[in-house]
Amino acid sequence: MASIRDIARIAGASPASVSRILNNDPTFHINAETRKRVIEVAKKLHYSKDRKRRGPKQKDPQLSLALILRYNKEREINDPYFLNMHIGINQEAKKWHLKVDQPFNAEDPVKDWNILANYGAVIIEGQMTPAAIKHIQSINPNTIFIDVNTNIFGCNIVRNDFIEEITYILDTLYNLGHKNIVYIGGKSEIIDLTGNIVSKQNDLRENGYIGWMKMHNLDKYCKSFITDWSTASALEAGKKILQLKDRPTSVIVGSDPMALGVYKAFNDAGINIPNDISIVSFDDVELNRYLTPTLSSVYMNTNEMGRIAVRLAKDLITEAVKIPLTITCHSQLNIRDSIISIEKER
């Protein structure tokens, strides 16, 4: 059962004010908008002044979130992008007194999706098939998909801006004289309700890269090296790039762990970064400051992405949000020593 403190936290009012509003205190004066918001939140959370005062406090299911992660704990620990997102979700939920449960992970062999009906809202990490999305929404309409890159089927989405950022990176390199630019990345995996990968699609960064190169009449240089997102596979992609007859002047890499593999491939071959080839990546982990040369990379505050998803969940629980929302979180390209300007096309 929701308490006055729960209502106060979510409605943005003091517990004393909430108490006086809900008890219809005729001597208490407060603006009409705050009064209305407190009453709406109380109704939404099924608050009752007649609830039992004794016994252990029961947590209102409306004040709980189900979090469905894409990967297991071991994978998450090794990937700061998703780890910081999870931390942000937990921190923001604690701030609003929302309980976070992880009933299962997307890759778990046994899952009961119907249990999601018991939660005020659901946050799901990653992309799913249209049939899976429709089924989940029928169980709990307050579902938010985080870290997806398309507006799909009327979903609530919290996404990054990497499709826009790839254009900014390419514009930056082009203005520095680079035309022969290649891309290393991986595919976007789409899963069904069982957690199985049913299709792999071009990552939107790859699509953005291809479209930009064609738009600038650089088709002859347009080459994508698609891997499994691992450091080892990126190392092999780096070796293939060095075998090209017309060696590129710059490389865009889909993640920092992959960039480590590219660094090794180039260093092993005696290729100087950035004098021979410039490199830019995504993630911007702290390690980048200690590489030689320091790695230029795109920083996305995934901790804040997680927090934003929780704030959206809170609004879905307590407010009458009438249209699905797509929230785009903007990133920042931090340029360091791995990129230089070139005077002429090589």
Short mmCIF file of C-alpha atoms in Angstrom, two decimals:
data_model
loop_
_atom_site.label_atom_id
_atom_site.label_comp_id
_atom_site.label_asym_id
_atom_site.label_seq_id
_atom_site.Cartn_x
_atom_site.Cartn_y
_atom_site.Cartn_z
CA MET A 1 0.00 0.00 0.00
CA ALA A 2 1.37 3.42 -0.97
CA SER A 3 2.22 5.70 1.94
CA ILE A 4 1.96 9.46 2.26
CA ARG A 5 5.73 9.63 1.88
CA ASP A 6 5.52 7.65 -1.38
CA ILE A 7 2.90 10.04 -2.72
CA ALA A 8 4.89 13.07 -1.55
CA ARG A 9 8.05 11.88 -3.28
CA ILE A 10 6.34 11.20 -6.61
CA ALA A 11 4.08 14.26 -6.55
CA GLY A 12 6.90 16.60 -5.58
CA ALA A 13 5.31 17.85 -2.36
CA SER A 14 6.13 17.57 1.33
CA PRO A 15 4.57 14.74 3.37
CA ALA A 16 2.89 17.33 5.57
CA SER A 17 1.27 18.99 2.56
CA VAL A 18 0.13 15.64 1.16
CA SER A 19 -1.39 14.70 4.50
CA ARG A 20 -3.34 17.94 4.77
CA ILE A 21 -4.54 17.71 1.16
CA LEU A 22 -5.72 14.11 1.50
CA ASN A 23 -7.42 14.91 4.80
CA ASN A 24 -9.20 17.89 3.24
CA ASP A 25 -7.84 20.33 5.79
CA PRO A 26 -9.97 23.51 5.23
CA THR A 27 -7.29 25.75 6.77
CA PHE A 28 -4.57 24.57 4.38
CA HIS A 29 -3.94 26.71 1.30
CA ILE A 30 -1.85 25.47 -1.62
CA ASN A 31 -1.96 26.09 -5.37
CA ALA A 32 -4.61 24.19 -7.29
CA GLU A 33 -2.11 22.43 -9.57
CA THR A 34 -0.22 20.86 -6.67
CA ARG A 35 -3.46 19.82 -4.97
CA LYS A 36 -4.69 18.22 -8.20
CA ARG A 37 -1.39 16.39 -8.75
CA VAL A 38 -1.34 14.98 -5.20
CA ILE A 39 -4.90 13.69 -5.51
CA GLU A 40 -4.21 12.12 -8.93
CA VAL A 41 -1.05 10.38 -7.69
CA ALA A 42 -2.91 9.10 -4.61
CA LYS A 43 -5.70 7.69 -6.78
CA LYS A 44 -3.23 6.14 -9.18
CA LEU A 45 -1.43 4.41 -6.31
CA HIS A 46 -4.72 3.31 -4.69
CA TYR A 47 -4.00 5.19 -1.48
CA SER A 48 -6.54 4.67 1.30
CA LYS A 49 -6.75 6.50 4.62
CA ASP A 50 -8.46 3.43 6.04
CA ARG A 51 -5.51 1.06 5.41
CA LYS A 52 -4.37 -1.01 8.36
CA ARG A 53 -1.83 0.72 10.55
CA ARG A 54 -0.34 -2.41 12.07
CA GLY A 55 1.77 -5.16 10.73
CA PRO A 56 4.63 -5.00 8.24
CA LYS A 57 4.39 -2.41 5.50
CA GLN A 58 3.46 -3.96 2.17
CA LYS A 59 5.07 -2.52 -0.95
CA ASP A 60 2.50 -1.35 -3.48
CA PRO A 61 3.07 -3.26 -6.76
CA GLN A 62 2.33 -0.01 -8.58
CA LEU A 63 5.57 1.34 -7.07
CA SER A 64 7.71 -1.46 -8.48
CA LEU A 65 9.59 -1.87 -11.75
CA ALA A 66 10.49 -5.03 -13.62
CA LEU A 67 13.91 -4.77 -15.27
CA ILE A 68 14.66 -7.23 -18.07
CA LEU A 69 18.34 -7.11 -19.02
CA ARG A 70 19.66 -8.34 -22.34
CA TYR A 71 22.80 -9.98 -20.98
CA ASN A 72 23.89 -11.89 -17.90
CA LYS A 73 25.84 -10.34 -15.03
CA GLU A 74 29.24 -11.52 -16.31
CA ARG A 75 28.73 -9.88 -19.71
CA GLU A 76 27.41 -6.71 -18.09
CA ILE A 77 30.41 -6.34 -15.76
CA ASN A 78 32.72 -6.41 -18.77
CA ASP A 79 30.70 -3.84 -20.70
CA PRO A 80 30.68 -0.38 -19.06
CA TYR A 81 27.98 0.83 -21.46
CA PHE A 82 25.36 -1.53 -20.03
CA LEU A 83 26.80 -1.67 -16.51
CA ASN A 84 26.47 2.10 -16.03
CA MET A 85 22.96 2.02 -17.48
CA HIS A 86 21.94 -0.58 -14.89
CA ILE A 87 23.53 1.44 -12.08
CA GLY A 88 21.62 4.54 -13.20
CA ILE A 89 18.33 2.63 -13.18
CA ASN A 90 18.88 1.44 -9.61
CA GLN A 91 20.00 4.86 -8.39
CA GLU A 92 17.02 6.73 -9.84
CA ALA A 93 14.54 4.10 -8.66
CA LYS A 94 15.88 4.44 -5.12
CA LYS A 95 15.46 8.20 -5.32
CA TRP A 96 11.74 7.80 -6.11
CA HIS A 97 11.18 4.88 -3.69
CA LEU A 98 10.51 2.52 -6.59
CA LYS A 99 11.42 -1.13 -6.06
CA VAL A 100 13.36 -2.75 -8.91
CA ASP A 101 13.02 -6.48 -9.54
CA GLN A 102 14.77 -8.61 -12.15
CA PRO A 103 12.36 -11.53 -12.57
CA PHE A 104 14.53 -12.96 -15.37
CA ASN A 105 16.99 -11.94 -18.10
CA ALA A 106 16.13 -11.99 -21.78
CA GLU A 107 18.59 -14.83 -22.41
CA ASP A 108 17.36 -17.05 -19.54
CA PRO A 109 16.00 -20.39 -20.82
CA VAL A 110 12.89 -20.20 -18.59
CA LYS A 111 10.84 -16.99 -18.50
CA ASP A 112 7.32 -16.14 -17.39
CA TRP A 113 6.41 -12.96 -19.26
CA ASN A 114 2.95 -12.89 -17.64
CA ILE A 115 4.55 -11.94 -14.32
CA LEU A 116 5.15 -8.47 -15.78
CA ALA A 117 1.48 -7.69 -15.17
CA ASN A 118 2.33 -7.44 -11.45
CA TYR A 119 4.52 -4.35 -11.90
CA GLY A 120 3.76 -0.67 -12.28
CA ALA A 121 6.10 -0.47 -15.28
CA VAL A 122 8.65 -2.54 -17.18
CA ILE A 123 12.06 -1.57 -18.59
CA ILE A 124 13.50 -3.87 -21.24
CA GLU A 125 17.01 -3.62 -22.64
CA GLY A 126 17.52 -4.12 -26.38
CA GLN A 127 15.49 -4.80 -29.50
CA MET A 128 12.80 -7.48 -29.92
CA THR A 129 10.60 -8.78 -32.70
CA PRO A 130 7.28 -7.05 -33.46
CA ALA A 131 5.35 -10.09 -32.17
CA ALA A 132 7.31 -10.08 -28.90
CA ILE A 133 6.77 -6.36 -28.40
CA LYS A 134 3.03 -6.65 -29.03
CA HIS A 135 2.74 -9.53 -26.58
CA ILE A 136 4.64 -7.73 -23.82
CA GLN A 137 2.61 -4.55 -24.29
CA SER A 138 -0.59 -6.57 -23.96
CA ILE A 139 0.65 -7.78 -20.55
CA ASN A 140 1.89 -4.40 -19.33
CA PRO A 141 1.28 -1.27 -21.44
CA ASN A 142 3.76 0.69 -19.27
CA THR A 143 6.73 -0.90 -21.01
CA ILE A 144 9.85 1.04 -21.94
CA PHE A 145 12.50 -0.23 -24.33
CA ILE A 146 15.95 1.18 -23.62
CA ASP A 147 18.94 1.22 -25.98
CA VAL A 148 16.99 0.72 -29.19
CA ASN A 149 17.48 2.90 -32.24
CA THR A 150 14.16 3.01 -34.05
CA ASN A 151 10.61 4.11 -33.35
CA ILE A 152 8.78 0.78 -33.37
CA PHE A 153 5.14 -0.11 -32.98
CA GLY A 154 4.10 2.71 -30.71
CA CYS A 155 6.63 1.87 -28.00
CA ASN A 156 8.06 4.04 -25.27
CA ILE A 157 11.75 4.26 -26.12
CA VAL A 158 14.91 5.69 -24.57
CA ARG A 159 17.63 5.66 -27.21
CA ASN A 160 21.09 6.99 -27.93
CA ASP A 161 21.88 9.33 -30.83
CA PHE A 162 24.57 7.20 -32.47
CA ILE A 163 22.87 7.38 -35.87
CA GLU A 164 23.21 11.16 -35.71
CA GLU A 165 26.67 11.00 -34.12
CA ILE A 166 28.14 8.91 -36.94
CA THR A 167 27.26 11.76 -39.30
CA TYR A 168 29.02 14.24 -37.01
CA ILE A 169 32.13 12.04 -36.88
CA LEU A 170 32.23 11.73 -40.66
CA ASP A 171 31.76 15.49 -41.10
CA THR A 172 34.61 16.08 -38.63
CA LEU A 173 36.98 13.70 -40.42
CA TYR A 174 36.03 15.12 -43.81
CA ASN A 175 36.76 18.65 -42.65
CA LEU A 176 40.18 17.41 -41.51
CA GLY A 177 40.87 16.19 -45.06
CA HIS A 178 39.87 12.53 -44.71
CA LYS A 179 37.95 10.92 -47.56
CA ASN A 180 39.14 7.31 -47.51
CA ILE A 181 37.27 6.27 -44.35
CA VAL A 182 36.29 2.73 -43.38
CA TYR A 183 33.95 1.42 -40.67
CA ILE A 184 34.32 -1.53 -38.27
CA GLY A 185 31.24 -2.66 -36.33
CA GLY A 186 28.75 -5.43 -35.76
CA LYS A 187 25.14 -6.34 -36.40
CA SER A 188 22.11 -5.42 -34.28
CA GLU A 189 20.51 -8.56 -32.87
CA ILE A 190 16.71 -8.94 -32.70
CA ILE A 191 15.37 -11.49 -30.21
CA ASP A 192 11.98 -13.11 -29.67
CA LEU A 193 10.19 -14.02 -26.45
CA THR A 194 12.39 -17.09 -25.98
CA GLY A 195 15.50 -14.92 -26.04
CA ASN A 196 16.71 -16.48 -29.27
CA ILE A 197 18.26 -14.26 -31.94
CA VAL A 198 15.88 -14.44 -34.90
CA SER A 199 17.54 -11.86 -37.13
CA LYS A 200 20.56 -9.63 -37.41
CA GLN A 201 20.24 -6.21 -38.99
CA ASN A 202 22.71 -3.56 -40.01
CA ASP A 203 23.59 -1.38 -37.06
CA LEU A 204 22.27 2.13 -37.74
CA ARG A 205 25.79 3.49 -37.51
CA GLU A 206 26.79 1.29 -40.43
CA ASN A 207 23.76 2.44 -42.40
CA GLY A 208 24.59 6.04 -41.56
CA TYR A 209 28.19 5.54 -42.67
CA ILE A 210 27.18 3.98 -46.00
CA GLY A 211 24.61 6.69 -46.70
CA TRP A 212 27.06 9.49 -45.86
CA MET A 213 29.81 8.05 -48.07
CA LYS A 214 27.42 7.75 -51.02
CA MET A 215 26.04 11.23 -50.48
CA HIS A 216 29.59 12.62 -50.66
CA ASN A 217 30.43 10.58 -53.78
CA LEU A 218 32.98 8.50 -51.90
CA ASP A 219 31.58 5.11 -52.92
CA LYS A 220 34.99 3.87 -54.02
CA TYR A 221 36.23 4.15 -50.43
CA CYS A 222 33.09 2.82 -48.74
CA LYS A 223 33.98 -0.41 -46.90
CA SER A 224 32.39 -1.94 -43.79
CA PHE A 225 34.11 -4.66 -41.78
CA ILE A 226 31.41 -6.39 -39.75
CA THR A 227 32.45 -8.47 -36.73
CA ASP A 228 30.94 -10.00 -33.60
CA TRP A 229 31.74 -6.85 -31.54
CA SER A 230 34.70 -8.53 -29.82
CA THR A 231 38.26 -7.25 -29.43
CA ALA A 232 39.64 -10.34 -31.15
CA SER A 233 37.41 -10.02 -34.21
CA ALA A 234 38.26 -6.32 -34.49
CA LEU A 235 41.96 -7.22 -34.44
CA GLU A 236 41.36 -9.45 -37.47
CA ALA A 237 39.38 -6.66 -39.16
CA GLY A 238 42.32 -4.33 -38.54
CA LYS A 239 44.64 -6.78 -40.28
CA LYS A 240 42.30 -6.91 -43.30
CA ILE A 241 42.26 -3.14 -43.52
CA LEU A 242 46.05 -3.11 -43.77
CA GLN A 243 45.81 -5.49 -46.73
CA LEU A 244 43.71 -3.06 -48.75
CA LYS A 245 45.43 -1.78 -51.87
CA ASP A 246 44.27 1.75 -51.17
CA ARG A 247 44.84 2.04 -47.42
CA PRO A 248 42.32 4.29 -45.63
CA THR A 249 43.39 7.45 -43.84
CA SER A 250 40.91 6.93 -41.00
CA VAL A 251 38.87 4.20 -39.31
CA ILE A 252 35.63 4.49 -37.33
CA VAL A 253 35.18 1.66 -34.80
CA GLY A 254 31.86 0.70 -33.19
CA SER A 255 33.14 0.34 -29.61
CA ASP A 256 36.21 0.95 -27.47
CA PRO A 257 36.88 -2.76 -26.77
CA MET A 258 36.98 -3.26 -30.54
CA ALA A 259 39.27 -0.25 -30.92
CA LEU A 260 41.81 -2.01 -28.66
CA GLY A 261 41.97 -4.83 -31.19
CA VAL A 262 42.48 -2.36 -34.03
CA TYR A 263 45.25 -0.60 -32.08
CA LYS A 264 47.06 -3.89 -31.64
CA ALA A 265 46.70 -4.85 -35.31
CA PHE A 266 48.16 -1.53 -36.41
CA ASN A 267 50.92 -1.46 -33.79
CA ASP A 268 51.98 -5.02 -34.62
CA ALA A 269 52.31 -3.98 -38.28
CA GLY A 270 54.30 -0.86 -37.45
CA ILE A 271 51.47 1.46 -38.49
CA ASN A 272 51.59 4.78 -36.69
CA ILE A 273 48.37 6.13 -35.18
CA PRO A 274 47.43 8.83 -36.16
CA ASN A 275 50.18 9.74 -38.67
CA ASP A 276 49.39 6.75 -40.89
CA ILE A 277 45.75 6.16 -39.91
CA SER A 278 43.41 8.12 -37.63
CA ILE A 279 40.99 6.22 -35.36
CA VAL A 280 37.75 7.23 -33.64
CA SER A 281 35.50 4.98 -31.56
CA PHE A 282 32.39 4.80 -29.38
CA ASP A 283 32.02 4.36 -25.56
CA ASP A 284 34.79 6.65 -24.30
CA VAL A 285 35.82 4.54 -21.31
CA GLU A 286 38.42 5.89 -18.91
CA LEU A 287 41.10 3.60 -20.36
CA ASN A 288 41.13 5.76 -23.52
CA ARG A 289 43.10 8.45 -21.69
CA TYR A 290 45.93 5.98 -21.05
CA LEU A 291 46.31 4.53 -24.55
CA THR A 292 49.13 5.72 -26.77
CA PRO A 293 47.99 7.76 -28.55
CA THR A 294 44.91 8.67 -26.50
CA LEU A 295 41.75 7.46 -28.26
CA SER A 296 39.16 9.82 -29.68
CA SER A 297 35.75 8.42 -28.76
CA VAL A 298 32.05 9.20 -28.38
CA TYR A 299 30.83 9.50 -24.80
CA MET A 300 27.28 8.50 -23.97
CA ASN A 301 26.17 8.98 -20.37
CA THR A 302 24.39 5.64 -20.06
CA ASN A 303 23.98 6.18 -16.32
CA GLU A 304 21.72 9.12 -17.17
CA MET A 305 19.97 7.04 -19.85
CA GLY A 306 19.02 4.58 -17.13
CA ARG A 307 17.83 7.38 -14.86
CA ILE A 308 15.70 8.86 -17.64
CA ALA A 309 14.06 5.48 -18.27
CA VAL A 310 13.05 5.32 -14.59
CA ARG A 311 11.67 8.86 -14.65
CA LEU A 312 9.60 7.93 -17.71
CA ALA A 313 8.41 4.80 -15.89
CA LYS A 314 7.36 6.94 -12.93
CA ASP A 315 5.34 9.19 -15.23
CA LEU A 316 3.68 6.19 -16.87
CA ILE A 317 2.69 4.90 -13.42
CA THR A 318 1.39 8.18 -12.03
CA GLU A 319 0.36 10.30 -15.01
CA ALA A 320 -2.02 9.86 -17.94
CA VAL A 321 0.64 9.75 -20.69
CA LYS A 322 -1.52 9.53 -23.81
CA ILE A 323 1.08 9.01 -26.54
CA PRO A 324 4.16 6.78 -26.76
CA LEU A 325 7.37 8.72 -26.21
CA THR A 326 10.79 8.45 -27.81
CA ILE A 327 13.53 10.11 -25.77
CA THR A 328 16.86 10.62 -27.53
CA CYS A 329 19.91 10.99 -25.29
CA HIS A 330 22.68 12.99 -26.92
CA SER A 331 26.32 11.96 -26.88
CA GLN A 332 29.59 13.86 -27.25
CA LEU A 333 32.63 13.25 -29.44
CA ASN A 334 35.81 13.78 -27.43
CA ILE A 335 38.70 14.34 -29.83
CA ARG A 336 42.13 13.30 -28.61
CA ASP A 337 45.46 12.31 -30.14
CA SER A 338 44.21 9.48 -32.40
CA ILE A 339 42.90 11.93 -35.04
CA ILE A 340 44.90 14.40 -37.10
CA SER A 341 44.30 16.64 -40.08
CA ILE A 342 45.79 15.57 -43.42
CA GLU A 343 46.83 17.95 -46.15
CA LYS A 344 45.94 15.82 -49.11
CA GLU A 345 44.23 12.62 -50.06
CA ARG A 346 46.56 9.66 -49.88
#
